[in-house]
mmCIF file of C-alpha atoms in Angstrom:
data_model
loop_
_atom_site.group_PDB
_atom_site.id
_atom_site.type_symbol
_atom_site.label_atom_id
_atom_site.label_comp_id
_atom_site.label_asym_id
_atom_site.label_seq_id
_atom_site.Cartn_x
_atom_site.Cartn_y
_atom_site.Cartn_z
ATOM 1 C CA MET A 1 -9.676 -20.210 231.132
ATOM 2 C CA LEU A 2 -10.700 -21.159 227.554
ATOM 3 C CA LYS A 3 -7.784 -23.523 225.662
ATOM 4 C CA PRO A 4 -8.367 -22.733 221.980
ATOM 5 C CA LEU A 5 -5.501 -25.064 221.254
ATOM 6 C CA ARG A 6 -6.590 -27.851 223.321
ATOM 7 C CA GLY A 7 -5.590 -31.312 221.164
ATOM 8 C CA ILE A 8 -2.568 -29.394 219.430
ATOM 9 C CA THR A 9 0.467 -31.254 220.631
ATOM 10 C CA VAL A 10 3.874 -29.719 220.164
ATOM 11 C CA VAL A 11 7.483 -31.560 220.012
ATOM 12 C CA ASP A 12 9.653 -28.611 221.629
ATOM 13 C CA LEU A 13 13.232 -29.012 220.575
ATOM 14 C CA SER A 14 13.980 -25.491 221.244
ATOM 15 C CA ARG A 15 16.165 -23.931 224.347
ATOM 16 C CA ALA A 16 17.458 -21.139 225.731
ATOM 17 C CA LEU A 17 14.758 -18.171 225.276
ATOM 18 C CA ALA A 18 13.291 -17.239 221.808
ATOM 19 C CA GLY A 19 12.009 -20.739 221.547
ATOM 20 C CA PRO A 20 10.645 -21.531 224.764
ATOM 21 C CA TYR A 21 8.908 -18.185 224.658
ATOM 22 C CA CYS A 22 7.432 -19.169 221.654
ATOM 23 C CA THR A 23 5.733 -22.746 222.969
ATOM 24 C CA ALA A 24 5.120 -21.165 226.451
ATOM 25 C CA LEU A 25 2.527 -19.156 224.554
ATOM 26 C CA LEU A 26 1.367 -22.043 223.120
ATOM 27 C CA ALA A 27 1.194 -23.701 226.188
ATOM 28 C CA ASP A 28 -0.959 -20.667 227.634
ATOM 29 C CA MET A 29 -3.243 -21.322 225.141
ATOM 30 C CA GLY A 30 -4.031 -25.116 226.022
ATOM 31 C CA ALA A 31 -1.550 -26.817 223.667
ATOM 32 C CA ARG A 32 0.655 -29.673 224.920
ATOM 33 C CA ILE A 33 4.385 -29.083 224.921
ATOM 34 C CA ILE A 34 6.339 -31.819 225.033
ATOM 35 C CA LYS A 35 9.824 -30.364 225.758
ATOM 36 C CA VAL A 36 12.315 -32.923 224.300
ATOM 37 C CA GLU A 37 15.837 -32.252 226.000
ATOM 38 C CA SER A 38 19.056 -33.623 225.594
ATOM 39 C CA ILE A 39 20.632 -35.881 228.010
ATOM 40 C CA ASN A 40 23.550 -33.859 228.451
ATOM 41 C CA GLY A 41 22.194 -31.116 230.948
ATOM 42 C CA GLY A 42 19.140 -30.409 229.380
ATOM 43 C CA ASP A 43 17.763 -27.023 228.359
ATOM 44 C CA THR A 44 21.374 -24.731 228.489
ATOM 45 C CA ALA A 45 19.336 -22.512 230.040
ATOM 46 C CA ARG A 46 19.190 -24.671 233.261
ATOM 47 C CA GLN A 47 22.916 -23.786 233.804
ATOM 48 C CA TRP A 48 21.924 -20.012 233.669
ATOM 49 C CA PRO A 49 21.421 -17.866 236.823
ATOM 50 C CA PRO A 50 19.964 -16.648 238.999
ATOM 51 C CA PHE A 51 19.140 -19.539 241.047
ATOM 52 C CA GLN A 52 17.050 -20.653 243.784
ATOM 53 C CA ASP A 53 16.813 -23.798 245.630
ATOM 54 C CA GLY A 54 19.297 -25.171 242.533
ATOM 55 C CA HIS A 55 16.482 -23.834 239.943
ATOM 56 C CA SER A 56 17.455 -21.295 237.329
ATOM 57 C CA LEU A 57 14.671 -18.680 237.250
ATOM 58 C CA TYR A 58 15.990 -18.142 233.853
ATOM 59 C CA PHE A 59 14.938 -21.456 232.771
ATOM 60 C CA ASP A 60 11.611 -21.223 235.158
ATOM 61 C CA SER A 61 10.303 -17.341 233.321
ATOM 62 C CA VAL A 62 9.847 -19.254 229.934
ATOM 63 C CA ASN A 63 8.698 -22.706 230.575
ATOM 64 C CA ARG A 64 5.644 -22.620 232.739
ATOM 65 C CA ASN A 65 2.837 -25.683 231.578
ATOM 66 C CA LYS A 66 5.285 -27.998 229.861
ATOM 67 C CA THR A 67 6.244 -31.522 230.306
ATOM 68 C CA SER A 68 9.894 -32.909 230.311
ATOM 69 C CA VAL A 69 11.213 -36.034 228.209
ATOM 70 C CA CYS A 70 15.258 -36.292 228.216
ATOM 71 C CA VAL A 71 17.056 -38.525 225.720
ATOM 72 C CA ASP A 72 20.074 -38.789 224.098
ATOM 73 C CA PHE A 73 18.878 -37.310 220.379
ATOM 74 C CA TYR A 74 22.271 -39.486 218.708
ATOM 75 C CA SER A 75 21.438 -42.855 220.075
ATOM 76 C CA ALA A 76 19.374 -44.969 217.818
ATOM 77 C CA GLU A 77 16.850 -45.301 220.659
ATOM 78 C CA GLY A 78 16.844 -41.513 221.156
ATOM 79 C CA ARG A 79 15.936 -41.354 217.192
ATOM 80 C CA ASP A 80 13.209 -43.528 217.479
ATOM 81 C CA ILE A 81 11.613 -41.928 220.634
ATOM 82 C CA LEU A 82 11.961 -38.776 219.048
ATOM 83 C CA SER A 83 10.758 -40.082 215.786
ATOM 84 C CA THR A 84 7.654 -41.545 217.338
ATOM 85 C CA LEU A 85 6.794 -37.862 218.868
ATOM 86 C CA ILE A 86 7.171 -36.442 215.868
ATOM 87 C CA ALA A 87 4.627 -38.820 213.915
ATOM 88 C CA GLY A 88 2.306 -37.879 216.563
ATOM 89 C CA ALA A 89 2.534 -34.067 216.893
ATOM 90 C CA ASP A 90 0.661 -31.285 215.297
ATOM 91 C CA VAL A 91 4.194 -29.401 215.611
ATOM 92 C CA LEU A 92 7.346 -29.276 216.063
ATOM 93 C CA VAL A 93 9.645 -26.024 217.176
ATOM 94 C CA GLU A 94 13.241 -25.509 216.913
ATOM 95 C CA ASN A 95 16.107 -23.056 217.235
ATOM 96 C CA PHE A 96 18.920 -24.674 216.109
ATOM 97 C CA LYS A 97 21.211 -23.614 213.755
ATOM 98 C CA PRO A 98 20.236 -24.326 210.186
ATOM 99 C CA GLY A 99 21.266 -27.591 209.181
ATOM 100 C CA THR A 100 21.343 -28.965 212.886
ATOM 101 C CA LEU A 101 17.984 -30.809 213.009
ATOM 102 C CA ALA A 102 19.466 -32.787 209.475
ATOM 103 C CA LYS A 103 22.618 -33.648 211.298
ATOM 104 C CA MET A 104 20.133 -35.477 213.790
ATOM 105 C CA GLY A 105 18.686 -37.086 211.404
ATOM 106 C CA PHE A 106 15.725 -35.256 210.784
ATOM 107 C CA ALA A 107 16.022 -33.316 207.534
ATOM 108 C CA PRO A 108 12.803 -32.226 205.678
ATOM 109 C CA SER A 109 12.320 -35.311 203.986
ATOM 110 C CA ARG A 110 12.683 -37.225 206.853
ATOM 111 C CA LEU A 111 9.569 -35.104 208.752
ATOM 112 C CA GLU A 112 7.876 -35.306 205.784
ATOM 113 C CA GLU A 113 8.294 -38.810 205.931
ATOM 114 C CA LEU A 114 7.354 -39.011 209.268
ATOM 115 C CA ASN A 115 3.988 -36.569 209.727
ATOM 116 C CA PRO A 116 3.184 -35.084 206.023
ATOM 117 C CA GLY A 117 0.578 -32.873 208.344
ATOM 118 C CA LEU A 118 3.502 -31.054 210.566
ATOM 119 C CA VAL A 119 4.294 -27.594 210.996
ATOM 120 C CA VAL A 120 7.747 -27.103 211.277
ATOM 121 C CA GLY A 121 8.244 -23.600 213.352
ATOM 122 C CA SER A 122 11.942 -22.677 213.420
ATOM 123 C CA VAL A 123 14.015 -19.326 214.793
ATOM 124 C CA THR A 124 17.289 -18.953 213.717
ATOM 125 C CA GLY A 125 19.796 -16.033 214.230
ATOM 126 C CA PHE A 126 20.296 -14.442 210.731
ATOM 127 C CA GLY A 127 17.768 -16.463 208.353
ATOM 128 C CA ASN A 128 17.799 -19.614 206.218
ATOM 129 C CA THR A 129 19.470 -17.828 203.326
ATOM 130 C CA GLY A 130 22.745 -15.354 203.068
ATOM 131 C CA PRO A 131 26.193 -15.080 204.033
ATOM 132 C CA LEU A 132 25.797 -15.111 207.860
ATOM 133 C CA LYS A 133 22.680 -18.010 208.147
ATOM 134 C CA ASP A 134 25.466 -20.358 209.887
ATOM 135 C CA ASP A 135 26.517 -17.405 212.319
ATOM 136 C CA ALA A 136 25.258 -17.799 215.740
ATOM 137 C CA GLY A 137 23.097 -14.924 216.266
ATOM 138 C CA LEU A 138 22.261 -14.190 220.360
ATOM 139 C CA ASP A 139 20.436 -11.536 221.395
ATOM 140 C CA GLN A 140 22.899 -9.135 222.221
ATOM 141 C CA VAL A 141 24.732 -9.461 219.023
ATOM 142 C CA ILE A 142 21.661 -8.715 217.024
ATOM 143 C CA GLN A 143 20.762 -5.997 219.138
ATOM 144 C CA GLY A 144 23.797 -4.295 217.829
ATOM 145 C CA MET A 145 23.134 -5.469 213.992
ATOM 146 C CA SER A 146 19.711 -4.667 213.470
ATOM 147 C CA GLY A 147 20.354 -0.711 215.082
ATOM 148 C CA LEU A 148 18.444 -1.096 217.919
ATOM 149 C CA MET A 149 21.318 -0.289 219.914
ATOM 150 C CA SER A 150 21.905 2.890 218.104
ATOM 151 C CA VAL A 151 18.603 4.504 219.282
ATOM 152 C CA THR A 152 18.647 3.481 222.835
ATOM 153 C CA GLY A 153 20.974 4.939 225.278
ATOM 154 C CA PRO A 154 21.231 8.471 226.484
ATOM 155 C CA GLY A 155 22.934 9.670 222.967
ATOM 156 C CA HIS A 156 26.312 11.283 222.242
ATOM 157 C CA GLY A 157 27.564 8.760 220.601
ATOM 158 C CA GLU A 158 26.514 6.550 223.838
ATOM 159 C CA THR A 159 24.404 3.502 222.480
ATOM 160 C CA TYR A 160 23.158 0.926 225.270
ATOM 161 C CA ARG A 161 21.443 -2.813 224.644
ATOM 162 C CA VAL A 162 17.847 -2.866 225.566
ATOM 163 C CA GLY A 163 17.789 -4.314 229.495
ATOM 164 C CA ILE A 164 15.705 -7.260 228.683
ATOM 165 C CA PRO A 165 15.699 -9.722 225.494
ATOM 166 C CA ILE A 166 13.820 -7.982 223.807
ATOM 167 C CA VAL A 167 14.881 -9.667 220.442
ATOM 168 C CA ASP A 168 14.973 -13.321 222.069
ATOM 169 C CA ILE A 169 11.503 -12.478 223.259
ATOM 170 C CA THR A 170 9.802 -10.979 220.377
ATOM 171 C CA SER A 171 11.315 -13.642 217.947
ATOM 172 C CA GLY A 172 9.432 -16.360 220.031
ATOM 173 C CA MET A 173 6.152 -14.456 219.726
ATOM 174 C CA VAL A 174 6.737 -14.171 215.823
ATOM 175 C CA CYS A 175 7.177 -17.751 215.683
ATOM 176 C CA ALA A 176 3.905 -18.319 217.791
ATOM 177 C CA PHE A 177 2.047 -16.114 215.566
ATOM 178 C CA GLY A 178 3.184 -17.624 212.722
ATOM 179 C CA ILE A 179 2.911 -21.441 214.054
ATOM 180 C CA LEU A 180 -0.707 -20.435 214.698
ATOM 181 C CA ALA A 181 -1.622 -19.251 211.050
ATOM 182 C CA ALA A 182 -0.244 -22.097 210.087
ATOM 183 C CA LEU A 183 -2.894 -24.119 212.185
ATOM 184 C CA LEU A 184 -5.759 -21.720 210.953
ATOM 185 C CA GLY A 185 -4.406 -22.237 207.387
ATOM 186 C CA VAL A 186 -5.323 -25.809 207.558
ATOM 187 C CA ARG A 187 -9.465 -24.618 207.326
ATOM 188 C CA ASN A 188 -8.932 -22.345 204.398
ATOM 189 C CA GLY A 189 -7.116 -25.479 202.629
ATOM 190 C CA GLU A 190 -3.711 -23.914 202.776
ATOM 191 C CA ARG A 191 -1.193 -25.977 203.992
ATOM 192 C CA VAL A 192 2.216 -24.711 205.276
ATOM 193 C CA GLY A 193 4.743 -26.397 206.423
ATOM 194 C CA ASN A 194 7.239 -24.654 207.408
ATOM 195 C CA VAL A 195 7.241 -21.161 209.687
ATOM 196 C CA SER A 196 10.351 -19.196 210.091
ATOM 197 C CA THR A 197 11.768 -16.506 211.753
ATOM 198 C CA SER A 198 14.996 -14.934 212.637
ATOM 199 C CA LEU A 199 16.200 -12.672 215.191
ATOM 200 C CA LEU A 200 17.497 -10.340 212.895
ATOM 201 C CA GLU A 201 14.125 -10.219 211.060
ATOM 202 C CA THR A 202 12.290 -9.612 213.746
ATOM 203 C CA ALA A 203 14.308 -7.167 215.154
ATOM 204 C CA LEU A 204 14.634 -4.877 212.178
ATOM 205 C CA ASN A 205 10.685 -5.389 212.452
ATOM 206 C CA LEU A 206 10.640 -3.793 215.611
ATOM 207 C CA SER A 207 12.163 -0.615 214.106
ATOM 208 C CA ALA A 208 8.362 0.767 213.238
ATOM 209 C CA PHE A 209 8.712 4.506 211.850
ATOM 210 C CA GLN A 210 12.713 4.625 212.699
ATOM 211 C CA GLY A 211 13.503 2.297 210.617
ATOM 212 C CA GLN A 212 10.945 3.973 207.771
ATOM 213 C CA GLN A 213 12.846 7.243 208.399
ATOM 214 C CA ALA A 214 16.191 5.467 207.539
ATOM 215 C CA LEU A 215 14.941 3.729 204.387
ATOM 216 C CA SER A 216 12.736 6.358 202.630
ATOM 217 C CA LEU A 217 15.207 9.479 203.949
ATOM 218 C CA LYS A 218 18.379 7.587 204.558
ATOM 219 C CA GLU A 219 18.453 9.450 207.854
ATOM 220 C CA ALA A 220 19.929 7.212 210.547
ATOM 221 C CA PRO A 221 17.699 7.622 213.746
ATOM 222 C CA THR A 222 20.300 8.575 216.572
ATOM 223 C CA ALA A 223 19.384 7.747 220.709
ATOM 224 C CA GLN A 224 17.242 10.247 222.899
ATOM 225 C CA GLY A 225 17.753 8.928 226.036
ATOM 226 C CA ASN A 226 14.541 9.026 228.089
ATOM 227 C CA ASN A 227 12.646 11.116 225.500
ATOM 228 C CA HIS A 228 10.509 10.143 222.527
ATOM 229 C CA PRO A 229 11.989 10.235 219.422
ATOM 230 C CA VAL A 230 9.527 12.946 217.699
ATOM 231 C CA ILE A 231 6.811 13.924 220.262
ATOM 232 C CA ALA A 232 7.235 16.530 223.002
ATOM 233 C CA PRO A 233 7.240 16.750 225.774
ATOM 234 C CA TYR A 234 7.241 13.100 225.568
ATOM 235 C CA GLY A 235 9.738 11.075 228.392
ATOM 236 C CA LYS A 236 11.081 11.084 231.729
ATOM 237 C CA PHE A 237 11.221 14.516 233.815
ATOM 238 C CA SER A 238 12.068 15.101 237.418
ATOM 239 C CA THR A 239 10.072 16.286 240.453
ATOM 240 C CA ALA A 240 10.863 17.131 243.962
ATOM 241 C CA THR A 241 11.056 13.494 244.684
ATOM 242 C CA GLU A 242 11.334 10.749 241.967
ATOM 243 C CA SER A 243 11.123 11.049 238.344
ATOM 244 C CA ILE A 244 8.076 10.247 236.222
ATOM 245 C CA ASN A 245 7.064 9.829 232.693
ATOM 246 C CA ILE A 246 4.649 12.109 230.927
ATOM 247 C CA ALA A 247 3.357 11.355 227.605
ATOM 248 C CA VAL A 248 1.856 14.893 226.208
ATOM 249 C CA GLY A 249 0.754 13.882 222.534
ATOM 250 C CA SER A 250 -1.217 16.193 221.275
ATOM 251 C CA ASP A 251 -1.846 19.977 221.241
ATOM 252 C CA LYS A 252 -4.991 19.593 223.421
ATOM 253 C CA GLN A 253 -2.860 17.520 226.308
ATOM 254 C CA TRP A 254 -0.694 20.470 226.010
ATOM 255 C CA LYS A 255 -2.937 23.326 226.596
ATOM 256 C CA ALA A 256 -4.195 21.043 229.750
ATOM 257 C CA PHE A 257 -0.803 20.719 230.730
ATOM 258 C CA CYS A 258 0.686 24.042 230.826
ATOM 259 C CA SER A 259 -2.816 25.141 232.491
ATOM 260 C CA LEU A 260 -1.883 22.275 235.270
ATOM 261 C CA LEU A 261 1.791 23.593 235.699
ATOM 262 C CA ASP A 262 0.353 26.754 235.447
ATOM 263 C CA ILE A 263 2.636 27.724 232.852
ATOM 264 C CA PRO A 264 0.087 29.368 230.596
ATOM 265 C CA LYS A 265 2.180 31.614 228.610
ATOM 266 C CA ALA A 266 4.181 28.418 227.184
ATOM 267 C CA VAL A 267 0.992 27.680 225.174
ATOM 268 C CA GLN A 268 1.947 30.723 222.627
ATOM 269 C CA ASP A 269 5.565 30.743 223.284
ATOM 270 C CA PRO A 270 6.940 30.569 219.622
ATOM 271 C CA ARG A 271 9.296 28.040 220.452
ATOM 272 C CA PHE A 272 6.359 25.454 221.376
ATOM 273 C CA ILE A 273 2.978 26.097 219.806
ATOM 274 C CA THR A 274 3.193 23.309 217.494
ATOM 275 C CA GLY A 275 4.347 19.470 218.184
ATOM 276 C CA ALA A 276 7.204 20.124 216.012
ATOM 277 C CA ASP A 277 8.300 23.506 217.628
ATOM 278 C CA ARG A 278 8.347 21.306 220.661
ATOM 279 C CA SER A 279 10.313 18.822 219.658
ATOM 280 C CA ALA A 280 13.074 20.801 217.807
ATOM 281 C CA ASN A 281 13.275 22.550 221.275
ATOM 282 C CA ARG A 282 13.147 19.842 223.356
ATOM 283 C CA GLN A 283 15.899 20.905 225.845
ATOM 284 C CA GLN A 284 14.539 24.275 226.932
ATOM 285 C CA LEU A 285 10.867 22.864 226.958
ATOM 286 C CA SER A 286 12.131 20.445 229.745
ATOM 287 C CA GLU A 287 13.660 23.064 231.641
ATOM 288 C CA LEU A 288 10.474 24.715 231.717
ATOM 289 C CA ILE A 289 8.477 21.911 232.736
ATOM 290 C CA GLU A 290 11.106 20.758 235.521
ATOM 291 C CA ALA A 291 11.065 24.005 236.702
ATOM 292 C CA SER A 292 7.452 23.905 237.705
ATOM 293 C CA LEU A 293 7.346 19.763 238.526
ATOM 294 C CA VAL A 294 10.049 20.282 241.427
ATOM 295 C CA ALA A 295 7.517 22.110 243.611
ATOM 296 C CA LYS A 296 5.541 18.666 244.456
ATOM 297 C CA PRO A 297 6.815 15.360 244.757
ATOM 298 C CA ALA A 298 5.951 12.648 242.349
ATOM 299 C CA ASP A 299 2.873 11.101 244.315
ATOM 300 C CA GLU A 300 1.420 13.864 244.169
ATOM 301 C CA TRP A 301 1.638 14.883 240.338
ATOM 302 C CA VAL A 302 1.226 11.508 238.971
ATOM 303 C CA PRO A 303 -2.591 11.554 239.739
ATOM 304 C CA LEU A 304 -3.001 15.184 239.306
ATOM 305 C CA ILE A 305 -1.210 14.649 235.549
ATOM 306 C CA SER A 306 -3.237 11.200 235.075
ATOM 307 C CA GLN A 307 -6.761 12.980 236.178
ATOM 308 C CA ALA A 308 -5.796 15.903 233.263
ATOM 309 C CA GLY A 309 -5.874 13.298 230.990
ATOM 310 C CA ILE A 310 -2.786 13.108 230.152
ATOM 311 C CA PRO A 311 -0.767 9.804 230.296
ATOM 312 C CA CYS A 312 1.744 9.504 233.137
ATOM 313 C CA GLY A 313 3.048 7.428 235.732
ATOM 314 C CA PRO A 314 6.032 6.594 238.499
ATOM 315 C CA ILE A 315 8.879 4.886 237.021
ATOM 316 C CA TYR A 316 9.241 1.229 238.725
ATOM 317 C CA ASP A 317 11.921 -1.163 239.588
ATOM 318 C CA TYR A 318 10.639 -5.193 238.725
ATOM 319 C CA THR A 319 9.807 -5.493 242.722
ATOM 320 C CA GLN A 320 7.915 -2.245 242.949
ATOM 321 C CA ALA A 321 5.852 -2.979 239.453
ATOM 322 C CA LEU A 322 5.022 -6.810 240.273
ATOM 323 C CA ALA A 323 3.643 -5.750 243.777
ATOM 324 C CA SER A 324 1.578 -3.041 242.221
ATOM 325 C CA GLU A 325 -2.132 -2.990 242.568
ATOM 326 C CA GLN A 326 -2.859 -3.118 239.015
ATOM 327 C CA VAL A 327 -0.703 -6.111 238.902
ATOM 328 C CA ALA A 328 -2.624 -7.670 241.616
ATOM 329 C CA ALA A 329 -5.870 -6.876 239.870
ATOM 330 C CA LEU A 330 -5.273 -8.347 236.865
ATOM 331 C CA GLY A 331 -3.627 -11.876 238.729
ATOM 332 C CA LEU A 332 -0.615 -11.638 236.683
ATOM 333 C CA VAL A 333 1.110 -13.213 239.014
ATOM 334 C CA GLN A 334 0.240 -17.077 239.925
ATOM 335 C CA HIS A 335 1.883 -19.859 242.087
ATOM 336 C CA GLY A 336 2.930 -23.382 241.221
ATOM 337 C CA GLN A 337 4.550 -26.223 243.030
ATOM 338 C CA ARG A 338 7.225 -28.426 242.021
ATOM 339 C CA ARG A 339 7.304 -31.963 242.413
ATOM 340 C CA ASP A 340 10.210 -31.558 245.125
ATOM 341 C CA GLY A 341 7.443 -29.308 247.259
ATOM 342 C CA SER A 342 8.936 -26.027 246.425
ATOM 343 C CA GLU A 343 6.619 -23.305 245.465
ATOM 344 C CA LEU A 344 7.488 -20.880 242.695
ATOM 345 C CA PRO A 345 5.669 -17.718 241.870
ATOM 346 C CA LEU A 346 5.226 -17.173 238.168
ATOM 347 C CA LEU A 347 4.217 -14.508 235.690
ATOM 348 C CA ARG A 348 0.997 -15.947 233.752
ATOM 349 C CA GLY A 349 0.566 -15.567 229.885
ATOM 350 C CA PRO A 350 -0.302 -12.085 228.243
ATOM 351 C CA LEU A 351 -3.683 -12.929 227.376
ATOM 352 C CA THR A 352 -7.140 -12.772 228.030
ATOM 353 C CA LEU A 353 -10.059 -14.607 226.722
ATOM 354 C CA ASP A 354 -13.543 -13.689 227.216
ATOM 355 C CA GLY A 355 -12.868 -12.292 230.159
ATOM 356 C CA GLU A 356 -10.465 -15.270 231.363
ATOM 357 C CA PRO A 357 -6.878 -14.886 231.981
ATOM 358 C CA SER A 358 -4.239 -17.260 230.962
ATOM 359 C CA GLU A 359 -3.295 -20.012 234.008
ATOM 360 C CA ILE A 360 -0.537 -21.462 235.084
ATOM 361 C CA LEU A 361 -1.629 -25.056 235.185
ATOM 362 C CA SER A 362 2.081 -26.598 236.027
ATOM 363 C CA PRO A 363 5.546 -25.149 237.306
ATOM 364 C CA PRO A 364 8.273 -25.607 235.203
ATOM 365 C CA PRO A 365 9.364 -29.058 234.334
ATOM 366 C CA LEU A 366 12.385 -30.698 236.753
ATOM 367 C CA LEU A 367 14.867 -32.164 233.913
ATOM 368 C CA GLY A 368 13.218 -35.778 232.630
ATOM 369 C CA GLU A 369 10.170 -35.200 235.110
ATOM 370 C CA HIS A 370 7.840 -36.465 232.423
ATOM 371 C CA THR A 371 10.175 -38.890 230.715
ATOM 372 C CA THR A 372 8.445 -42.464 232.005
ATOM 373 C CA GLU A 373 4.692 -40.855 231.589
ATOM 374 C CA VAL A 374 5.717 -39.969 228.250
ATOM 375 C CA LEU A 375 7.906 -42.799 226.750
ATOM 376 C CA MET A 376 4.866 -45.375 228.791
ATOM 377 C CA GLU A 377 2.283 -43.016 226.439
ATOM 378 C CA LEU A 378 4.237 -44.363 223.306
ATOM 379 C CA GLY A 379 3.772 -47.556 224.399
ATOM 380 C CA MET A 380 6.823 -48.613 226.523
ATOM 381 C CA THR A 381 6.416 -50.467 229.220
ATOM 382 C CA TYR A 382 7.903 -49.106 232.930
ATOM 383 C CA ASP A 383 10.917 -52.200 232.247
ATOM 384 C CA ASP A 384 11.428 -50.751 228.929
ATOM 385 C CA VAL A 385 11.945 -47.341 230.359
ATOM 386 C CA THR A 386 14.132 -48.371 233.370
ATOM 387 C CA ARG A 387 16.342 -50.445 230.759
ATOM 388 C CA LEU A 388 16.792 -47.303 228.649
ATOM 389 C CA GLU A 389 17.766 -45.717 231.586
ATOM 390 C CA ARG A 390 20.428 -47.776 232.648
ATOM 391 C CA GLU A 391 21.426 -47.913 229.274
ATOM 392 C CA GLY A 392 22.173 -44.032 229.338
ATOM 393 C CA ARG A 393 19.566 -43.507 226.520
ATOM 394 C CA VAL A 394 17.246 -41.273 228.690
ATOM 395 C CA LEU A 395 16.719 -39.677 231.841
ATOM 396 C CA CYS A 396 14.025 -40.044 234.162
ATOM 397 C CA GLY A 397 12.928 -37.294 236.505
ATOM 398 C CA PRO A 398 10.931 -37.558 239.627
ATOM 399 C CA ALA A 399 7.902 -39.827 239.058
ATOM 400 C CA SER A 400 5.654 -39.489 236.250
ATOM 401 C CA ALA A 401 2.292 -38.411 237.762
ATOM 402 C CA PRO A 402 0.278 -35.348 238.605
ATOM 403 C CA ALA A 403 2.011 -32.249 240.388
ATOM 404 C CA LYS A 404 0.678 -31.811 243.882
ATOM 405 C CA ASN A 405 -1.901 -29.360 244.037
ATOM 406 C CA GLY A 406 -1.163 -28.135 240.747
ATOM 407 C CA ALA A 407 -0.947 -24.457 240.805
ATOM 408 C CA ARG A 408 -2.925 -21.846 242.535
ATOM 409 C CA ARG A 409 -3.448 -17.728 242.240
#
């Protein structure tokens, strides 16, 4: 695959999910990610379940294609190592609470002194200003405070969190986008030193037309269960077997759908003539549709409806989704081999460049796996690194040598 970020070095101080997701995307594009972890257990996600053979799959899911260096952030030696890494980097990524980096000895003035051309990418919970800037903002909390939970769930006052940490993930995407914009800005003479986003800003930007509704009409959108909030029929429908998703997005599709279901009178029914009519009478509409859908199983309806030009699909769990023919055709699942010999199936990144998809070049690193290798690149001798480890200033994982077999599809 093309690696347009080849030659870009990123010092990654982030942990948990938003920051590591950001740097995983940058790694997919060829950037070298030096993940600098605390000597006190490393990235906190390493302690989070689920586990396989002692490895956190939570951590593994967003730390592909990176190297791990483990140091004591608050020791003089640890700060020296971090200073040298920052001085030679293009980008620094962190998701600490505001002010934490300064407490570590790396205030903005110090970063400018070390590396005037450095791009600093930051993800916080609530942003760098305002009454909540010092509060911890986790995905669950932000889903509630941003309004996201208010439109998720069955309705009738019941609100649910989105089933994945959607705010963390999208915040990582936004930060990666900002970093790329800053790197590209150099070409145009636009110097950008700091790129920041927050979970709250990202979550509110996910609101799209429902947020605009609240802004312009002062109306709070509500949860619609598995239905689209404004378009109908557009949601989850029962068949003779499993439920399926159907998305009828235009009058043309509506007429084709009625013909397929053998309910031609519905086209002229005053309750369903326009999109607005169908949305206003969605309950009666769903009952009419499901009365026809129960005549056949899901695996018969899906191809019939799709062939009629109407978006439609089964509802998979993750094991079914990952085993689907389309996922296989896209080569989304690849394999990496850790230094301890265990093999790990991983999802590659979501981008394809000139027909070549992202790839897993190396599996998620073990804690301190590359400490020796990276510190020797900085000019230390093997004896220097051994001494620092003996003094508790760094942690060295397995011998720093290329991983066996790399990765394979």
